[in-house]
C-alpha cells in the first residue's frame, strides 16, 4: 500500500499538472488513477441569486475584490478593488460578462477607468469585457440591460480564473467567492 500512496503523492505533488501521471495500485483492488495532465472540461456555471438595489462597500487598496450589484432599472454595476496598500502592486483584472439570450445590453457607462484600462463591448453578442489595472482606487462599469437579465461573469486576475474574489449580496447575506467560474447572477426583482 505504501508504494501506491507514495506514488500518488509524488505524482500529484511533483508534476501531474504539467507532465501527466499514471498510478497503478498493486493491492489487488483494481485501483487505477490516470491523470493525463490535459485540459479539464469547462465548468457549468451555477445560478446565484443577487438581491436588487443593494449597494456594496469596500475600501479601495485594502483588498482584492470584484463586486457585483444589480439595480431595479436593469443596471448591473461591477467594480474592482486591489490590495495595493499592502502589496505595493496593482491588480491586473479581466472581467468577462454576458447576458442571457433573451436579454440585451442597452448602454455602458464606465467609472474611474484610467491609463491602459479599457472595455470591449459587443452589443450584438451581448458581451462586455473589462480589462483594468486596479490600484488604490475603484474601477467600475455599469451595464444597462433588459430588466431581469441574467448576467454571466468570469474573473481573471493575473490571467488566472479567480471566482473566490467575487462578492455580491443574495439571499440576505454577503457572498464572498463564487462557486463556479463563470457564474450566473439572477436578480431577485427585475
PDB file of C-alpha atoms in Angstrom:
ATOM      1  CA  UNK A   1       0.000   0.000   0.000  1.00  0.00           C
ATOM      2  CA  UNK A   2       2.820   2.461   0.828  1.00  0.00           C
ATOM      3  CA  UNK A   3       4.261   2.353  -2.698  1.00  0.00           C
ATOM      4  CA  UNK A   4       0.842   3.341  -4.067  1.00  0.00           C
ATOM      5  CA  UNK A   5       0.467   6.178  -1.550  1.00  0.00           C
ATOM      6  CA  UNK A   6       3.990   7.439  -2.200  1.00  0.00           C
ATOM      7  CA  UNK A   7       3.400   7.172  -5.944  1.00  0.00           C
ATOM      8  CA  UNK A   8       0.190   9.199  -5.632  1.00  0.00           C
ATOM      9  CA  UNK A   9       1.901  11.868  -3.539  1.00  0.00           C
ATOM     10  CA  UNK A  10       4.822  12.059  -5.959  1.00  0.00           C
ATOM     11  CA  UNK A  11       2.543  12.254  -8.985  1.00  0.00           C
ATOM     12  CA  UNK A  12       0.161  14.854  -7.606  1.00  0.00           C
ATOM     13  CA  UNK A  13       2.768  16.853  -5.755  1.00  0.00           C
ATOM     14  CA  UNK A  14       5.522  16.841  -8.319  1.00  0.00           C
ATOM     15  CA  UNK A  15       4.095  17.027 -11.734  1.00  0.00           C
ATOM     16  CA  UNK A  16       0.626  15.830 -12.578  1.00  0.00           C
ATOM     17  CA  UNK A  17      -0.388  19.261 -13.821  1.00  0.00           C
ATOM     18  CA  UNK A  18       2.377  19.519 -16.365  1.00  0.00           C
ATOM     19  CA  UNK A  19       3.625  16.050 -17.228  1.00  0.00           C
ATOM     20  CA  UNK A  20       0.705  13.681 -16.723  1.00  0.00           C
ATOM     21  CA  UNK A  21       0.732  10.704 -14.440  1.00  0.00           C
ATOM     22  CA  UNK A  22      -0.486   7.126 -14.271  1.00  0.00           C
ATOM     23  CA  UNK A  23      -0.750   5.256 -10.968  1.00  0.00           C
ATOM     24  CA  UNK A  24      -1.409   1.551 -10.744  1.00  0.00           C
ATOM     25  CA  UNK A  25      -2.105   0.272  -7.247  1.00  0.00           C
ATOM     26  CA  UNK A  26      -0.873  -3.335  -6.789  1.00  0.00           C
ATOM     27  CA  UNK A  27      -3.029  -4.239  -3.766  1.00  0.00           C
ATOM     28  CA  UNK A  28      -5.476  -6.306  -5.876  1.00  0.00           C
ATOM     29  CA  UNK A  29      -8.476  -3.946  -5.646  1.00  0.00           C
ATOM     30  CA  UNK A  30      -8.110  -2.899  -9.315  1.00  0.00           C
ATOM     31  CA  UNK A  31      -7.466   0.775  -8.483  1.00  0.00           C
ATOM     32  CA  UNK A  32      -6.020   2.714 -11.394  1.00  0.00           C
ATOM     33  CA  UNK A  33      -5.688   6.518 -11.368  1.00  0.00           C
ATOM     34  CA  UNK A  34      -4.856   8.208 -14.630  1.00  0.00           C
ATOM     35  CA  UNK A  35      -4.120  11.929 -14.865  1.00  0.00           C
ATOM     36  CA  UNK A  36      -3.030  12.810 -18.366  1.00  0.00           C
ATOM     37  CA  UNK A  37      -2.488  16.469 -17.489  1.00  0.00           C
ATOM     38  CA  UNK A  38      -4.926  17.519 -20.207  1.00  0.00           C
ATOM     39  CA  UNK A  39      -7.403  20.372 -20.004  1.00  0.00           C
ATOM     40  CA  UNK A  40     -10.353  19.982 -17.697  1.00  0.00           C
ATOM     41  CA  UNK A  41     -13.863  20.192 -19.130  1.00  0.00           C
ATOM     42  CA  UNK A  42     -15.493  23.630 -18.821  1.00  0.00           C
ATOM     43  CA  UNK A  43     -17.344  24.202 -15.587  1.00  0.00           C
ATOM     44  CA  UNK A  44     -21.140  24.513 -15.774  1.00  0.00           C
ATOM     45  CA  UNK A  45     -21.996  27.965 -14.350  1.00  0.00           C
ATOM     46  CA  UNK A  46     -24.164  27.949 -11.233  1.00  0.00           C
ATOM     47  CA  UNK A  47     -27.036  30.407 -10.969  1.00  0.00           C
ATOM     48  CA  UNK A  48     -26.779  32.650  -7.937  1.00  0.00           C
ATOM     49  CA  UNK A  49     -29.484  34.972  -6.651  1.00  0.00           C
ATOM     50  CA  UNK A  50     -28.472  38.632  -6.454  1.00  0.00           C
ATOM     51  CA  UNK A  51     -30.655  40.987  -4.435  1.00  0.00           C
ATOM     52  CA  UNK A  52     -31.924  44.079  -6.157  1.00  0.00           C
ATOM     53  CA  UNK A  53     -30.912  47.609  -5.096  1.00  0.00           C
ATOM     54  CA  UNK A  54     -28.237  46.560  -2.551  1.00  0.00           C
ATOM     55  CA  UNK A  55     -25.103  48.691  -2.662  1.00  0.00           C
ATOM     56  CA  UNK A  56     -21.820  47.114  -1.544  1.00  0.00           C
ATOM     57  CA  UNK A  57     -18.942  48.927   0.147  1.00  0.00           C
ATOM     58  CA  UNK A  58     -15.178  48.349   0.277  1.00  0.00           C
ATOM     59  CA  UNK A  59     -12.074  50.412   0.988  1.00  0.00           C
ATOM     60  CA  UNK A  60     -10.016  50.896  -2.186  1.00  0.00           C
ATOM     61  CA  UNK A  61      -6.494  49.497  -1.840  1.00  0.00           C
ATOM     62  CA  UNK A  62      -7.289  47.334   1.197  1.00  0.00           C
ATOM     63  CA  UNK A  63      -8.278  44.067  -0.507  1.00  0.00           C
ATOM     64  CA  UNK A  64      -8.805  42.285  -3.804  1.00  0.00           C
ATOM     65  CA  UNK A  65     -12.383  42.065  -4.996  1.00  0.00           C
ATOM     66  CA  UNK A  66     -14.796  42.142  -7.903  1.00  0.00           C
ATOM     67  CA  UNK A  67     -18.139  43.411  -6.619  1.00  0.00           C
ATOM     68  CA  UNK A  68     -21.438  42.834  -8.415  1.00  0.00           C
ATOM     69  CA  UNK A  69     -24.590  44.892  -7.772  1.00  0.00           C
ATOM     70  CA  UNK A  70     -27.956  44.901  -9.542  1.00  0.00           C
ATOM     71  CA  UNK A  71     -30.465  47.756  -9.622  1.00  0.00           C
ATOM     72  CA  UNK A  72     -34.188  47.610 -10.403  1.00  0.00           C
ATOM     73  CA  UNK A  73     -33.883  49.567 -13.626  1.00  0.00           C
ATOM     74  CA  UNK A  74     -31.908  46.697 -15.203  1.00  0.00           C
ATOM     75  CA  UNK A  75     -28.439  48.054 -14.408  1.00  0.00           C
ATOM     76  CA  UNK A  76     -25.584  45.852 -13.245  1.00  0.00           C
ATOM     77  CA  UNK A  77     -22.679  47.655 -11.585  1.00  0.00           C
ATOM     78  CA  UNK A  78     -19.400  45.700 -11.487  1.00  0.00           C
ATOM     79  CA  UNK A  79     -16.424  47.271  -9.745  1.00  0.00           C
ATOM     80  CA  UNK A  80     -12.972  46.220  -8.615  1.00  0.00           C
ATOM     81  CA  UNK A  81     -10.550  46.822  -5.762  1.00  0.00           C
ATOM     82  CA  UNK A  82      -6.990  45.667  -5.064  1.00  0.00           C
ATOM     83  CA  UNK A  83      -4.736  45.176  -2.027  1.00  0.00           C
ATOM     84  CA  UNK A  84      -2.222  47.765  -3.247  1.00  0.00           C
ATOM     85  CA  UNK A  85      -1.983  49.463   0.190  1.00  0.00           C
ATOM     86  CA  UNK A  86      -0.400  46.233   1.493  1.00  0.00           C
ATOM     87  CA  UNK A  87       1.197  44.636  -1.581  1.00  0.00           C
ATOM     88  CA  UNK A  88       2.530  47.754  -3.283  1.00  0.00           C
ATOM     89  CA  UNK A  89       1.405  46.460  -6.699  1.00  0.00           C
ATOM     90  CA  UNK A  90      -1.684  46.842  -8.861  1.00  0.00           C
ATOM     91  CA  UNK A  91      -4.055  44.004  -9.717  1.00  0.00           C
ATOM     92  CA  UNK A  92      -4.477  43.203 -13.426  1.00  0.00           C
ATOM     93  CA  UNK A  93      -8.157  42.191 -13.523  1.00  0.00           C
ATOM     94  CA  UNK A  94     -10.123  40.945 -16.524  1.00  0.00           C
ATOM     95  CA  UNK A  95     -13.899  40.651 -16.149  1.00  0.00           C
ATOM     96  CA  UNK A  96     -15.863  38.905 -18.900  1.00  0.00           C
ATOM     97  CA  UNK A  97     -19.619  39.480 -18.835  1.00  0.00           C
ATOM     98  CA  UNK A  98     -22.566  38.474 -20.979  1.00  0.00           C
ATOM     99  CA  UNK A  99     -26.352  38.493 -20.718  1.00  0.00           C
ATOM    100  CA  UNK A 100     -28.763  35.657 -21.419  1.00  0.00           C
ATOM    101  CA  UNK A 101     -30.011  35.284 -24.996  1.00  0.00           C
ATOM    102  CA  UNK A 102     -33.457  36.762 -24.234  1.00  0.00           C
ATOM    103  CA  UNK A 103     -31.840  40.000 -22.952  1.00  0.00           C
ATOM    104  CA  UNK A 104     -29.895  42.864 -24.480  1.00  0.00           C
ATOM    105  CA  UNK A 105     -27.189  45.295 -23.472  1.00  0.00           C
ATOM    106  CA  UNK A 106     -28.567  48.783 -23.992  1.00  0.00           C
ATOM    107  CA  UNK A 107     -25.772  51.038 -22.694  1.00  0.00           C
ATOM    108  CA  UNK A 108     -22.394  51.006 -20.947  1.00  0.00           C
ATOM    109  CA  UNK A 109     -21.029  53.585 -18.516  1.00  0.00           C
ATOM    110  CA  UNK A 110     -17.521  53.414 -17.059  1.00  0.00           C
ATOM    111  CA  UNK A 111     -16.346  54.980 -13.825  1.00  0.00           C
ATOM    112  CA  UNK A 112     -12.755  55.806 -12.843  1.00  0.00           C
ATOM    113  CA  UNK A 113     -11.028  53.933 -15.671  1.00  0.00           C
ATOM    114  CA  UNK A 114      -7.578  55.353 -16.364  1.00  0.00           C
ATOM    115  CA  UNK A 115      -4.307  54.551 -18.106  1.00  0.00           C
ATOM    116  CA  UNK A 116      -4.490  51.274 -20.025  1.00  0.00           C
ATOM    117  CA  UNK A 117      -7.895  50.345 -18.529  1.00  0.00           C
ATOM    118  CA  UNK A 118     -10.396  49.582 -21.274  1.00  0.00           C
ATOM    119  CA  UNK A 119     -13.738  47.994 -22.085  1.00  0.00           C
ATOM    120  CA  UNK A 120     -14.717  45.959 -25.148  1.00  0.00           C
ATOM    121  CA  UNK A 121     -18.428  45.851 -25.987  1.00  0.00           C
ATOM    122  CA  UNK A 122     -20.199  43.586 -28.456  1.00  0.00           C
ATOM    123  CA  UNK A 123     -23.863  44.575 -28.112  1.00  0.00           C
ATOM    124  CA  UNK A 124     -24.984  42.150 -30.836  1.00  0.00           C
ATOM    125  CA  UNK A 125     -23.430  39.203 -28.971  1.00  0.00           C
ATOM    126  CA  UNK A 126     -24.471  40.594 -25.577  1.00  0.00           C
ATOM    127  CA  UNK A 127     -20.919  40.669 -24.206  1.00  0.00           C
ATOM    128  CA  UNK A 128     -18.795  43.181 -22.315  1.00  0.00           C
ATOM    129  CA  UNK A 129     -15.159  42.686 -21.302  1.00  0.00           C
ATOM    130  CA  UNK A 130     -13.469  44.996 -18.795  1.00  0.00           C
ATOM    131  CA  UNK A 131      -9.663  44.986 -18.528  1.00  0.00           C
ATOM    132  CA  UNK A 132      -8.275  47.088 -15.671  1.00  0.00           C
ATOM    133  CA  UNK A 133      -5.166  47.573 -13.565  1.00  0.00           C
ATOM    134  CA  UNK A 134      -6.704  48.423 -10.204  1.00  0.00           C
ATOM    135  CA  UNK A 135      -4.542  50.089  -7.551  1.00  0.00           C
ATOM    136  CA  UNK A 136      -5.716  52.261  -4.648  1.00  0.00           C
ATOM    137  CA  UNK A 137      -8.921  53.220  -6.427  1.00  0.00           C
ATOM    138  CA  UNK A 138     -12.090  51.681  -7.833  1.00  0.00           C
ATOM    139  CA  UNK A 139     -12.545  50.711 -11.456  1.00  0.00           C
ATOM    140  CA  UNK A 140     -16.194  50.266 -12.389  1.00  0.00           C
ATOM    141  CA  UNK A 141     -18.644  49.635 -15.187  1.00  0.00           C
ATOM    142  CA  UNK A 142     -22.417  49.951 -15.297  1.00  0.00           C
ATOM    143  CA  UNK A 143     -24.229  47.801 -17.829  1.00  0.00           C
ATOM    144  CA  UNK A 144     -27.811  48.748 -18.704  1.00  0.00           C
ATOM    145  CA  UNK A 145     -29.648  45.563 -19.657  1.00  0.00           C
ATOM    146  CA  UNK A 146     -33.145  44.280 -20.167  1.00  0.00           C
ATOM    147  CA  UNK A 147     -34.645  44.383 -16.632  1.00  0.00           C
ATOM    148  CA  UNK A 148     -34.243  40.955 -15.027  1.00  0.00           C
ATOM    149  CA  UNK A 149     -31.384  39.908 -17.337  1.00  0.00           C
ATOM    150  CA  UNK A 150     -29.157  37.088 -16.132  1.00  0.00           C
ATOM    151  CA  UNK A 151     -25.520  38.219 -16.057  1.00  0.00           C
ATOM    152  CA  UNK A 152     -22.774  35.662 -16.644  1.00  0.00           C
ATOM    153  CA  UNK A 153     -19.481  36.792 -15.114  1.00  0.00           C
ATOM    154  CA  UNK A 154     -15.972  35.367 -15.204  1.00  0.00           C
ATOM    155  CA  UNK A 155     -12.994  36.945 -13.423  1.00  0.00           C
ATOM    156  CA  UNK A 156      -9.307  36.531 -14.210  1.00  0.00           C
ATOM    157  CA  UNK A 157      -6.652  38.100 -12.009  1.00  0.00           C
ATOM    158  CA  UNK A 158      -3.135  37.951 -13.418  1.00  0.00           C
ATOM    159  CA  UNK A 159      -4.574  35.724 -16.146  1.00  0.00           C
ATOM    160  CA  UNK A 160      -5.903  33.079 -13.715  1.00  0.00           C
ATOM    161  CA  UNK A 161      -9.584  32.376 -13.032  1.00  0.00           C
ATOM    162  CA  UNK A 162     -10.322  33.724  -9.541  1.00  0.00           C
ATOM    163  CA  UNK A 163     -14.000  33.223  -8.609  1.00  0.00           C
ATOM    164  CA  UNK A 164     -13.037  33.411  -4.912  1.00  0.00           C
ATOM    165  CA  UNK A 165     -12.726  37.209  -5.207  1.00  0.00           C
ATOM    166  CA  UNK A 166     -16.287  37.794  -6.462  1.00  0.00           C
ATOM    167  CA  UNK A 167     -18.650  39.484  -3.960  1.00  0.00           C
ATOM    168  CA  UNK A 168     -22.429  40.040  -4.143  1.00  0.00           C
ATOM    169  CA  UNK A 169     -25.451  40.227  -1.858  1.00  0.00           C
ATOM    170  CA  UNK A 170     -28.020  37.475  -2.248  1.00  0.00           C
ATOM    171  CA  UNK A 171     -30.450  35.535  -0.059  1.00  0.00           C
ATOM    172  CA  UNK A 172     -29.907  38.013   2.769  1.00  0.00           C
ATOM    173  CA  UNK A 173     -26.126  37.589   3.036  1.00  0.00           C
ATOM    174  CA  UNK A 174     -22.937  38.985   1.528  1.00  0.00           C
ATOM    175  CA  UNK A 175     -21.311  36.234  -0.549  1.00  0.00           C
ATOM    176  CA  UNK A 176     -17.536  36.154  -0.825  1.00  0.00           C
ATOM    177  CA  UNK A 177     -16.469  33.799  -3.562  1.00  0.00           C
ATOM    178  CA  UNK A 178     -18.437  32.396  -6.463  1.00  0.00           C
ATOM    179  CA  UNK A 179     -18.895  28.612  -6.571  1.00  0.00           C
ATOM    180  CA  UNK A 180     -18.068  28.363 -10.290  1.00  0.00           C
ATOM    181  CA  UNK A 181     -16.185  30.247 -12.951  1.00  0.00           C
ATOM    182  CA  UNK A 182     -18.108  31.608 -14.738  1.00  0.00           C
ATOM    183  CA  UNK A 183     -21.130  32.276 -12.514  1.00  0.00           C
ATOM    184  CA  UNK A 184     -24.636  33.416 -13.500  1.00  0.00           C
ATOM    185  CA  UNK A 185     -26.383  36.145 -11.485  1.00  0.00           C
ATOM    186  CA  UNK A 186     -30.186  36.093 -11.373  1.00  0.00           C
ATOM    187  CA  UNK A 187     -31.854  39.240  -9.929  1.00  0.00           C
ATOM    188  CA  UNK A 188     -34.483  38.786  -7.207  1.00  0.00           C
ATOM    189  CA  UNK A 189     -36.603  41.589  -8.707  1.00  0.00           C
ATOM    190  CA  UNK A 190     -36.338  42.653 -12.363  1.00  0.00           C
TER     191      UNK A 190
END
